[in-house]
Each structure stands twice: as structure tokens, then as C-alpha cells.
PDB file of C-alpha atoms in Angstrom:
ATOM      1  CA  UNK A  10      -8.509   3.006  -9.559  1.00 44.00           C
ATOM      2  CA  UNK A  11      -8.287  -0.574 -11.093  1.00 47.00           C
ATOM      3  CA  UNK A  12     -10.702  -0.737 -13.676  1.00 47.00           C
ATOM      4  CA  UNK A  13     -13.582  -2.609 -12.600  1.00 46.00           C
ATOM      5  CA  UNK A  14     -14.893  -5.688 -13.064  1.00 50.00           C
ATOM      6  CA  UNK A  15     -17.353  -4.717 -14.818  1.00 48.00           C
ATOM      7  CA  UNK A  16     -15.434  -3.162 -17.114  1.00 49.00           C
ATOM      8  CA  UNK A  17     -14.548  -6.621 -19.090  1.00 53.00           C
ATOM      9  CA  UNK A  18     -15.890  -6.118 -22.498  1.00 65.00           C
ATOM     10  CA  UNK A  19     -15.886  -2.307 -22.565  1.00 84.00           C
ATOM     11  CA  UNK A  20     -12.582  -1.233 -23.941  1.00 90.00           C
ATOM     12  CA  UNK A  21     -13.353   2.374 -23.770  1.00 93.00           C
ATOM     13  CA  UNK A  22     -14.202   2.380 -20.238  1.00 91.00           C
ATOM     14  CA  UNK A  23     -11.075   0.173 -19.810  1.00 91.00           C
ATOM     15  CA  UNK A  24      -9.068   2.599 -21.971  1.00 94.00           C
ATOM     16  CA  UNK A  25     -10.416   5.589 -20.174  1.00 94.00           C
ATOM     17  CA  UNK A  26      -9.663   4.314 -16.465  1.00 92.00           C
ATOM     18  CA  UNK A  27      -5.778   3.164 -17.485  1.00 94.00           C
ATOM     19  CA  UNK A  28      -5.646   7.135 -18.975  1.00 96.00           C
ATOM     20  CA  UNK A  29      -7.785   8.436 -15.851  1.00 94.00           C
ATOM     21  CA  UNK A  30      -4.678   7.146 -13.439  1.00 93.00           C
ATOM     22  CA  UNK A  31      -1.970   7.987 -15.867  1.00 95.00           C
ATOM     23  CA  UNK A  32      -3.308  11.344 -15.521  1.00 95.00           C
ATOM     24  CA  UNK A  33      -3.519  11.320 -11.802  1.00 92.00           C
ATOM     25  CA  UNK A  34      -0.220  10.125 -11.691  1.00 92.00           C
ATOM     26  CA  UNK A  35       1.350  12.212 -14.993  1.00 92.00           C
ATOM     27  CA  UNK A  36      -0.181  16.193 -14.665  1.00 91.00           C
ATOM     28  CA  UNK A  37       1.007  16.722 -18.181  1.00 93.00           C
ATOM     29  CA  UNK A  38      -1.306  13.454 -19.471  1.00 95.00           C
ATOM     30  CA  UNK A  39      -4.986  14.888 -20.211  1.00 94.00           C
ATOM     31  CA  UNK A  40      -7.738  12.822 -17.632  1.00 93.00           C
ATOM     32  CA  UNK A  41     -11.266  11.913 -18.875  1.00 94.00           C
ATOM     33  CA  UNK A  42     -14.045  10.605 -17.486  1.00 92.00           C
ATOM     34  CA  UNK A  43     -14.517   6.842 -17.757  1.00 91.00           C
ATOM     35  CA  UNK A  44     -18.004   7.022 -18.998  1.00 90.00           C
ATOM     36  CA  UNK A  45     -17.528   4.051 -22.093  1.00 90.00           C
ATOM     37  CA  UNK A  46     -18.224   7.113 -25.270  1.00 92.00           C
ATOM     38  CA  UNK A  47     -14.998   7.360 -27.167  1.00 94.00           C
ATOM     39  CA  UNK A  48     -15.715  11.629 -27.666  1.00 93.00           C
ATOM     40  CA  UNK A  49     -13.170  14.561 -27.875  1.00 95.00           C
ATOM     41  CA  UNK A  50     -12.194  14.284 -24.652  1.00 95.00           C
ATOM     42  CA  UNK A  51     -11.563  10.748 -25.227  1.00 95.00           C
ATOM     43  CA  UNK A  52      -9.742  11.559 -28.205  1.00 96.00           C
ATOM     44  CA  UNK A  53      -8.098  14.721 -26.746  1.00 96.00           C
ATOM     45  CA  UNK A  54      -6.245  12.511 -24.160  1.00 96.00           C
ATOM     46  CA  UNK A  55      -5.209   9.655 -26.752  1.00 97.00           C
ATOM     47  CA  UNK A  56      -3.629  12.357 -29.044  1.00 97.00           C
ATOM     48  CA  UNK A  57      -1.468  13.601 -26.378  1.00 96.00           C
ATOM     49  CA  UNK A  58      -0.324  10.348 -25.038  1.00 97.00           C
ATOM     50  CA  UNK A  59       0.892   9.241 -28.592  1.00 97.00           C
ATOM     51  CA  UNK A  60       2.616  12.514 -28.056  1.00 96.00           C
ATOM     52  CA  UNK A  61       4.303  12.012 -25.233  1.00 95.00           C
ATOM     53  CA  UNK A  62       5.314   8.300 -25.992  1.00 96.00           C
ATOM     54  CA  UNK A  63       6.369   8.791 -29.717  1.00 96.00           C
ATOM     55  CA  UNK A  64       3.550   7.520 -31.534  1.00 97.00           C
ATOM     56  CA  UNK A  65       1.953   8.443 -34.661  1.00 97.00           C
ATOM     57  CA  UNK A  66      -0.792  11.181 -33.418  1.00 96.00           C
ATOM     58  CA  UNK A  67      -3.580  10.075 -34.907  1.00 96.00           C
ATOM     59  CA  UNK A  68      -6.703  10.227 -31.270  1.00 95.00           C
ATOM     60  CA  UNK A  69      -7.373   6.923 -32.072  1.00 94.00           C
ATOM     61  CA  UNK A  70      -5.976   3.517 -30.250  1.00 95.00           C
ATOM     62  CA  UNK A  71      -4.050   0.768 -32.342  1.00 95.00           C
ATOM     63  CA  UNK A  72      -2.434  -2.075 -31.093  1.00 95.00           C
ATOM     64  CA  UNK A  73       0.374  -0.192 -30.840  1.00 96.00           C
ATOM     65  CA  UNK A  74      -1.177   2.686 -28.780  1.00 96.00           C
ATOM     66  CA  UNK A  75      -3.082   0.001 -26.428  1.00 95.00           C
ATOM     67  CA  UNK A  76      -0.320  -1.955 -25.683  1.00 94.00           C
ATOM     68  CA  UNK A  77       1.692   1.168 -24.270  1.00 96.00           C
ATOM     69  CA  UNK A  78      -0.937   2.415 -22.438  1.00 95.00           C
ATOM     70  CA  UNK A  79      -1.447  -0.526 -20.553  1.00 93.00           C
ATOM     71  CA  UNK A  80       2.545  -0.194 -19.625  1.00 95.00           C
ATOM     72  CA  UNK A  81       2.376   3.042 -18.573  1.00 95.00           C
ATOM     73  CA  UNK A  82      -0.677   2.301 -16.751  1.00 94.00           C
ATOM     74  CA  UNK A  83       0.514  -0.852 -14.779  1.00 90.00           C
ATOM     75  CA  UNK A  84       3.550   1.603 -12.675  1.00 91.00           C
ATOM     76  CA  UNK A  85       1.664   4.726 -12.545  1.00 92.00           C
ATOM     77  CA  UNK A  86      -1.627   2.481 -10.691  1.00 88.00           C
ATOM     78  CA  UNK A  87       0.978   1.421  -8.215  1.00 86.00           C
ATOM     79  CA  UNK A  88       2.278   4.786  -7.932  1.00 86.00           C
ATOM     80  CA  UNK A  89      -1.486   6.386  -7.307  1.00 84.00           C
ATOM     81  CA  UNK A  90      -3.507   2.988  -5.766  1.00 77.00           C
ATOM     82  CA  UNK A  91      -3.538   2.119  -2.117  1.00 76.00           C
ATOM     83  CA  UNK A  92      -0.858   0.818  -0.798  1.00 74.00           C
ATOM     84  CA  UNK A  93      -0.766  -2.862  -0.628  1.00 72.00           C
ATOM     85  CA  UNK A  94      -1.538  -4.246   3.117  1.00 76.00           C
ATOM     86  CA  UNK A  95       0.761  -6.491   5.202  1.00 75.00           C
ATOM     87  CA  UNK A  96      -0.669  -8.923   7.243  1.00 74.00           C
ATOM     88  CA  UNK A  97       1.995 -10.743   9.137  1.00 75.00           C
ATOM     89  CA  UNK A  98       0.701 -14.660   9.946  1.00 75.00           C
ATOM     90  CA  UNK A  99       0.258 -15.894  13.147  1.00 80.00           C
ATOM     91  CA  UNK A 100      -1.482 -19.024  13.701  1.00 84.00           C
ATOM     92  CA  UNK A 101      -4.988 -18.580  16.041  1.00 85.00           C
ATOM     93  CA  UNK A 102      -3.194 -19.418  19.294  1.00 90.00           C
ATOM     94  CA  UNK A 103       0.340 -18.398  18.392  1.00 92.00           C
ATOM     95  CA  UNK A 104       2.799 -16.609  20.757  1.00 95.00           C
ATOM     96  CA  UNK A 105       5.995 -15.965  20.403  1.00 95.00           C
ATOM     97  CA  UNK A 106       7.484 -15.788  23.344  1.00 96.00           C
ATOM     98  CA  UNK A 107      10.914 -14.154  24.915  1.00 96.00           C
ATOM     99  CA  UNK A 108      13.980 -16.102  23.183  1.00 97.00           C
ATOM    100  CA  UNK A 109      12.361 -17.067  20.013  1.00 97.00           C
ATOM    101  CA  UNK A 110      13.373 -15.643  16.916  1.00 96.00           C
ATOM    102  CA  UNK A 111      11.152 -14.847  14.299  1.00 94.00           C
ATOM    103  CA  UNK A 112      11.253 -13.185  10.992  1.00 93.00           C
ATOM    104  CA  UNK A 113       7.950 -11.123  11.862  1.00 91.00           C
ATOM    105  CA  UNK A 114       9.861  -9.735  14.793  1.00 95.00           C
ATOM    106  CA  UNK A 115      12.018  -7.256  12.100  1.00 95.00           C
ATOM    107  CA  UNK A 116       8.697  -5.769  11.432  1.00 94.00           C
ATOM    108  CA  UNK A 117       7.521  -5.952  15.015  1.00 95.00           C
ATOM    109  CA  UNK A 118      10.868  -4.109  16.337  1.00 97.00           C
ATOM    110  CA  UNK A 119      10.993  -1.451  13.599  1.00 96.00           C
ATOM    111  CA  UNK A 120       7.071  -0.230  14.563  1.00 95.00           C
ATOM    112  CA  UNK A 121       8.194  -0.726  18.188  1.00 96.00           C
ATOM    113  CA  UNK A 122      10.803   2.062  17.388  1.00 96.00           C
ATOM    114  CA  UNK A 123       8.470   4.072  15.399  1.00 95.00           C
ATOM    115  CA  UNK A 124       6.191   4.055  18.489  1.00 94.00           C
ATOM    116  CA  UNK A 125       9.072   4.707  20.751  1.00 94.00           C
ATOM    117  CA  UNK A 126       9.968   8.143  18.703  1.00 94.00           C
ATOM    118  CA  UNK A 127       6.110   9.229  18.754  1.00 91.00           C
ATOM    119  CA  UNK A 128       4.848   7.884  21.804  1.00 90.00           C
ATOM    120  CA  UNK A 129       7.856   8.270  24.210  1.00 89.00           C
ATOM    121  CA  UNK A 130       7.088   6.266  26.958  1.00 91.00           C
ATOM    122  CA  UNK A 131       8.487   2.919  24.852  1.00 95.00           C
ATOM    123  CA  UNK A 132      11.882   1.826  25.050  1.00 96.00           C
ATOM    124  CA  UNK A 133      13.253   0.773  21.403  1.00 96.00           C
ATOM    125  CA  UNK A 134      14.533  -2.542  20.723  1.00 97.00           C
ATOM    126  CA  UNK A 135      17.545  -3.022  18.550  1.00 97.00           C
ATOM    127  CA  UNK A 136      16.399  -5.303  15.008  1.00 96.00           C
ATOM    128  CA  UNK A 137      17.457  -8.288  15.699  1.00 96.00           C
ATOM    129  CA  UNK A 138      14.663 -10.637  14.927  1.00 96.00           C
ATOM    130  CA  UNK A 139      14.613 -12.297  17.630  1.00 97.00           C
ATOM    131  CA  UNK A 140      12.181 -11.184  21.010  1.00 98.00           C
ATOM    132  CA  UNK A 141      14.988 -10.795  23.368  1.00 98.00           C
ATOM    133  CA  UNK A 142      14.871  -8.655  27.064  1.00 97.00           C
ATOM    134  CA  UNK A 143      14.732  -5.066  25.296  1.00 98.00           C
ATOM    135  CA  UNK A 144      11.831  -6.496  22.818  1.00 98.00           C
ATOM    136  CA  UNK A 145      10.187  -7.767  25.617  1.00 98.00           C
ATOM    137  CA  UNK A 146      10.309  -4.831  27.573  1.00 97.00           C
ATOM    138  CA  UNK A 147       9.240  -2.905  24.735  1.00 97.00           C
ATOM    139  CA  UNK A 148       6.115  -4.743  23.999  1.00 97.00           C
ATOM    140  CA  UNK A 149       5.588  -4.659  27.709  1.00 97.00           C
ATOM    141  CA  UNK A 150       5.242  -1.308  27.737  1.00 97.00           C
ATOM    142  CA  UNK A 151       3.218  -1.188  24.667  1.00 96.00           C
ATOM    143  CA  UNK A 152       0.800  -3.682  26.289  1.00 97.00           C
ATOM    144  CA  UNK A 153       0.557  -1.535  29.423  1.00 96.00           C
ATOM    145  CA  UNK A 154      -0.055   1.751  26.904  1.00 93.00           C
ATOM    146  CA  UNK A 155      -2.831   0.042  24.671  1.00 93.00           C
ATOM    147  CA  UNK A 156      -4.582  -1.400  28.197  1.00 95.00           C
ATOM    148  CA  UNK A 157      -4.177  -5.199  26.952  1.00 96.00           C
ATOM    149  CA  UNK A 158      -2.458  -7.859  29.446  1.00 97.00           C
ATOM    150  CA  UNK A 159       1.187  -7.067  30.033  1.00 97.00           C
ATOM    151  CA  UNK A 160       3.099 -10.653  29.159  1.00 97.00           C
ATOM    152  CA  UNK A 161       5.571  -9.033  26.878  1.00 97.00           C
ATOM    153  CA  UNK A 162       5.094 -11.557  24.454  1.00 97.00           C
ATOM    154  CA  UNK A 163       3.856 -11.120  20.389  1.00 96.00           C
ATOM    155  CA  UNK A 164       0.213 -12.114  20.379  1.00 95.00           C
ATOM    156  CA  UNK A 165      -2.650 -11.831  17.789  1.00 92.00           C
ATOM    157  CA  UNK A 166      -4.495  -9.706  19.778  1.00 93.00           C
ATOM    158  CA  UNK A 167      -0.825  -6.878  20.595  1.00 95.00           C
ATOM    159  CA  UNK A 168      -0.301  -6.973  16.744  1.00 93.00           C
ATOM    160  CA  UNK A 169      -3.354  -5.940  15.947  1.00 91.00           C
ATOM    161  CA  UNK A 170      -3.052  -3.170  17.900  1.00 94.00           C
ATOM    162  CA  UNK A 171       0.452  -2.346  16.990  1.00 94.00           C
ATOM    163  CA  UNK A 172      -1.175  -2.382  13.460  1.00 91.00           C
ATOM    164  CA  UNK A 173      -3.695  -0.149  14.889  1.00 90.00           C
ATOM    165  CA  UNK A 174      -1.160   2.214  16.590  1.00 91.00           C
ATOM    166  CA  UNK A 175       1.303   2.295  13.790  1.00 91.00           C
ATOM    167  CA  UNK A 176      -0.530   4.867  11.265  1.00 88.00           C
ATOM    168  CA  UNK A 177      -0.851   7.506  13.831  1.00 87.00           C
ATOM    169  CA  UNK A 178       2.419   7.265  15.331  1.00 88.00           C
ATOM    170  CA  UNK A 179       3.905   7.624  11.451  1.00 86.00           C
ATOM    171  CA  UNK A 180       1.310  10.733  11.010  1.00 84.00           C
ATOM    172  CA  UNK A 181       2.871  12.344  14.837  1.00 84.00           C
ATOM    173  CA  UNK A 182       6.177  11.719  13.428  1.00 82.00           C
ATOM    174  CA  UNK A 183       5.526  14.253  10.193  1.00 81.00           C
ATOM    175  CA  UNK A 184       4.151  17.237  11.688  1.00 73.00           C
TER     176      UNK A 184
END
């Protein structure tokens, strides 16, 4: 719930998003509706976050005020936003092959495990970084679960769908 571009130049829209996802993220913060009219609702939810944070009560946002919400906003939109993606970087035609090492392989190995608890029919690799025998065996038998050619090497095309596969194996794994 970044505030929008659009937002630049509004204040009270910006004001009202950064105390929207405080909100969402505090239950004892007020929420309003970002909809740029500093009202009672508006004022309502300023009042109690000078509250809260020690500041002189007064609805209204000082420099003061502004500056706090904006660091109580920055930790609670990481708390309450998506999660940030990781893409791990292969070139276009990249393998790596059995006996290389790797520092994408740490990632590679732990969802290999996490597959191997959900799916069952994967053998997990130790973390070692490197795409030794077990590794290879393991995205072997990955390869032969997701239908793509068994070479039980690290490919663009089996990290995407260990990417893919990941998600769902973390959701099995909870209930």
C-alpha cells in the first residue's frame, strides 16, 4: 500500500495512506480512507497517533507529527506490503552443472528440501553450495516430477519451475 504516484503533491492523501498501513499493521491506530479531505476521520486518526507516540494532541500534522509518521510508516509497510521477490541470475544459456559451486545453489538446495518434505518422492541434498551427486539426484528427480528433461543440472527453465513449485509445497507443509 505504497502511496501512489500520483499521490506527489497531495499530502493528505500521502498522510492518509502512511496512517491507512499503520493501521493495518497497528489495530489500536484508527484507519481512514485515503480520499485527499483532511475531515474528522482524518483528524480522528492524527489525534490518536500523537497519542500513542507522545505528541502534543492537537488532530492536526506539524513537522513534528509528519516526520514520525513517516517512521512508523516505513517498518509497518514492510511488515503489511508484499514480500519482496528473489530472482536468482542466471545468464540466458547458463547451466550449472554437477561439481560447480555456486552461491544460488544454498537457495536451490534449501527449496529442494522444502520439496522433499511436501512432495516426498525427492531426495534432500545437504547445503553445501555446491551441485554435488545428492543435488544432482535431487534435481533429477525434480526434473522427472515437473515433466522437463532429466540432466540434473540448474537451468533457467528447472528454476523457474522450482520457483513455481516452491509456494505450494510451503502452503502443503502448514496444513
Amino acid at each position: 500500500m505504497r502511496p501512489n504516484e500520483s499521490f506527489v503533491g497531495q499530502p493528505v492523501r500521502s498522510l492518509q495512506t502512511m496512517l491507512r498501513v499503520i493501521a493495518e499493521h497497528d489495530e489500536l491506530q484508527p484507519s481512514v480512507i485515503p480520499d485527499g479531505i483532511y475531515g474528522p476521520q482524518t483528524a480522528t486518526a492524527v489525534s490518536a497517533f500523537q497519542r500513542r507516540n507522545g505528541l502534543p494532541i492537537t488532530g492536526s500534522v506539524d513537522q513534528d507529527t509528519w516526520e514520525r509518521i513517516v517512521a512508523v510508516y516505513e517498518p509497518a509497510l514492510i511488515a503489511v506490503g508484499p514480500v519482496v521477490p528473489l530472482d536468482i541470475l542466471l545468464e540466458p544459456k547458463q547451466v550449472i552443472r554437477q561439481g560447480e559451486e555456486n552461491p544460488n545453489l544454498y537457495l536451490i538446495q534449501a527449496i529442494l528440501i522444502v520439496l522433499s518434505q511436501a512432495y516426498g518422492s525427492i531426495t534432500a541434498p545437504a547445503v553445501t553450495g555446491i551441485l554435488d551427486i545428492p543435488t544432482a539426484n535431487a534435481l533429477s528427480q525434480f526434473q522427472t516430477l515437473a515433466l522437463l528433461p532429466v540432466t540434473g543440472e540448474l537451468d533457467r527453465n528447472t528454476w523457474r519451475h522450482l520457483a513455481l513449485h516452491y509456494p505450494t509445497a510451503t502452503v502443503m507443509l502448514k496444513q
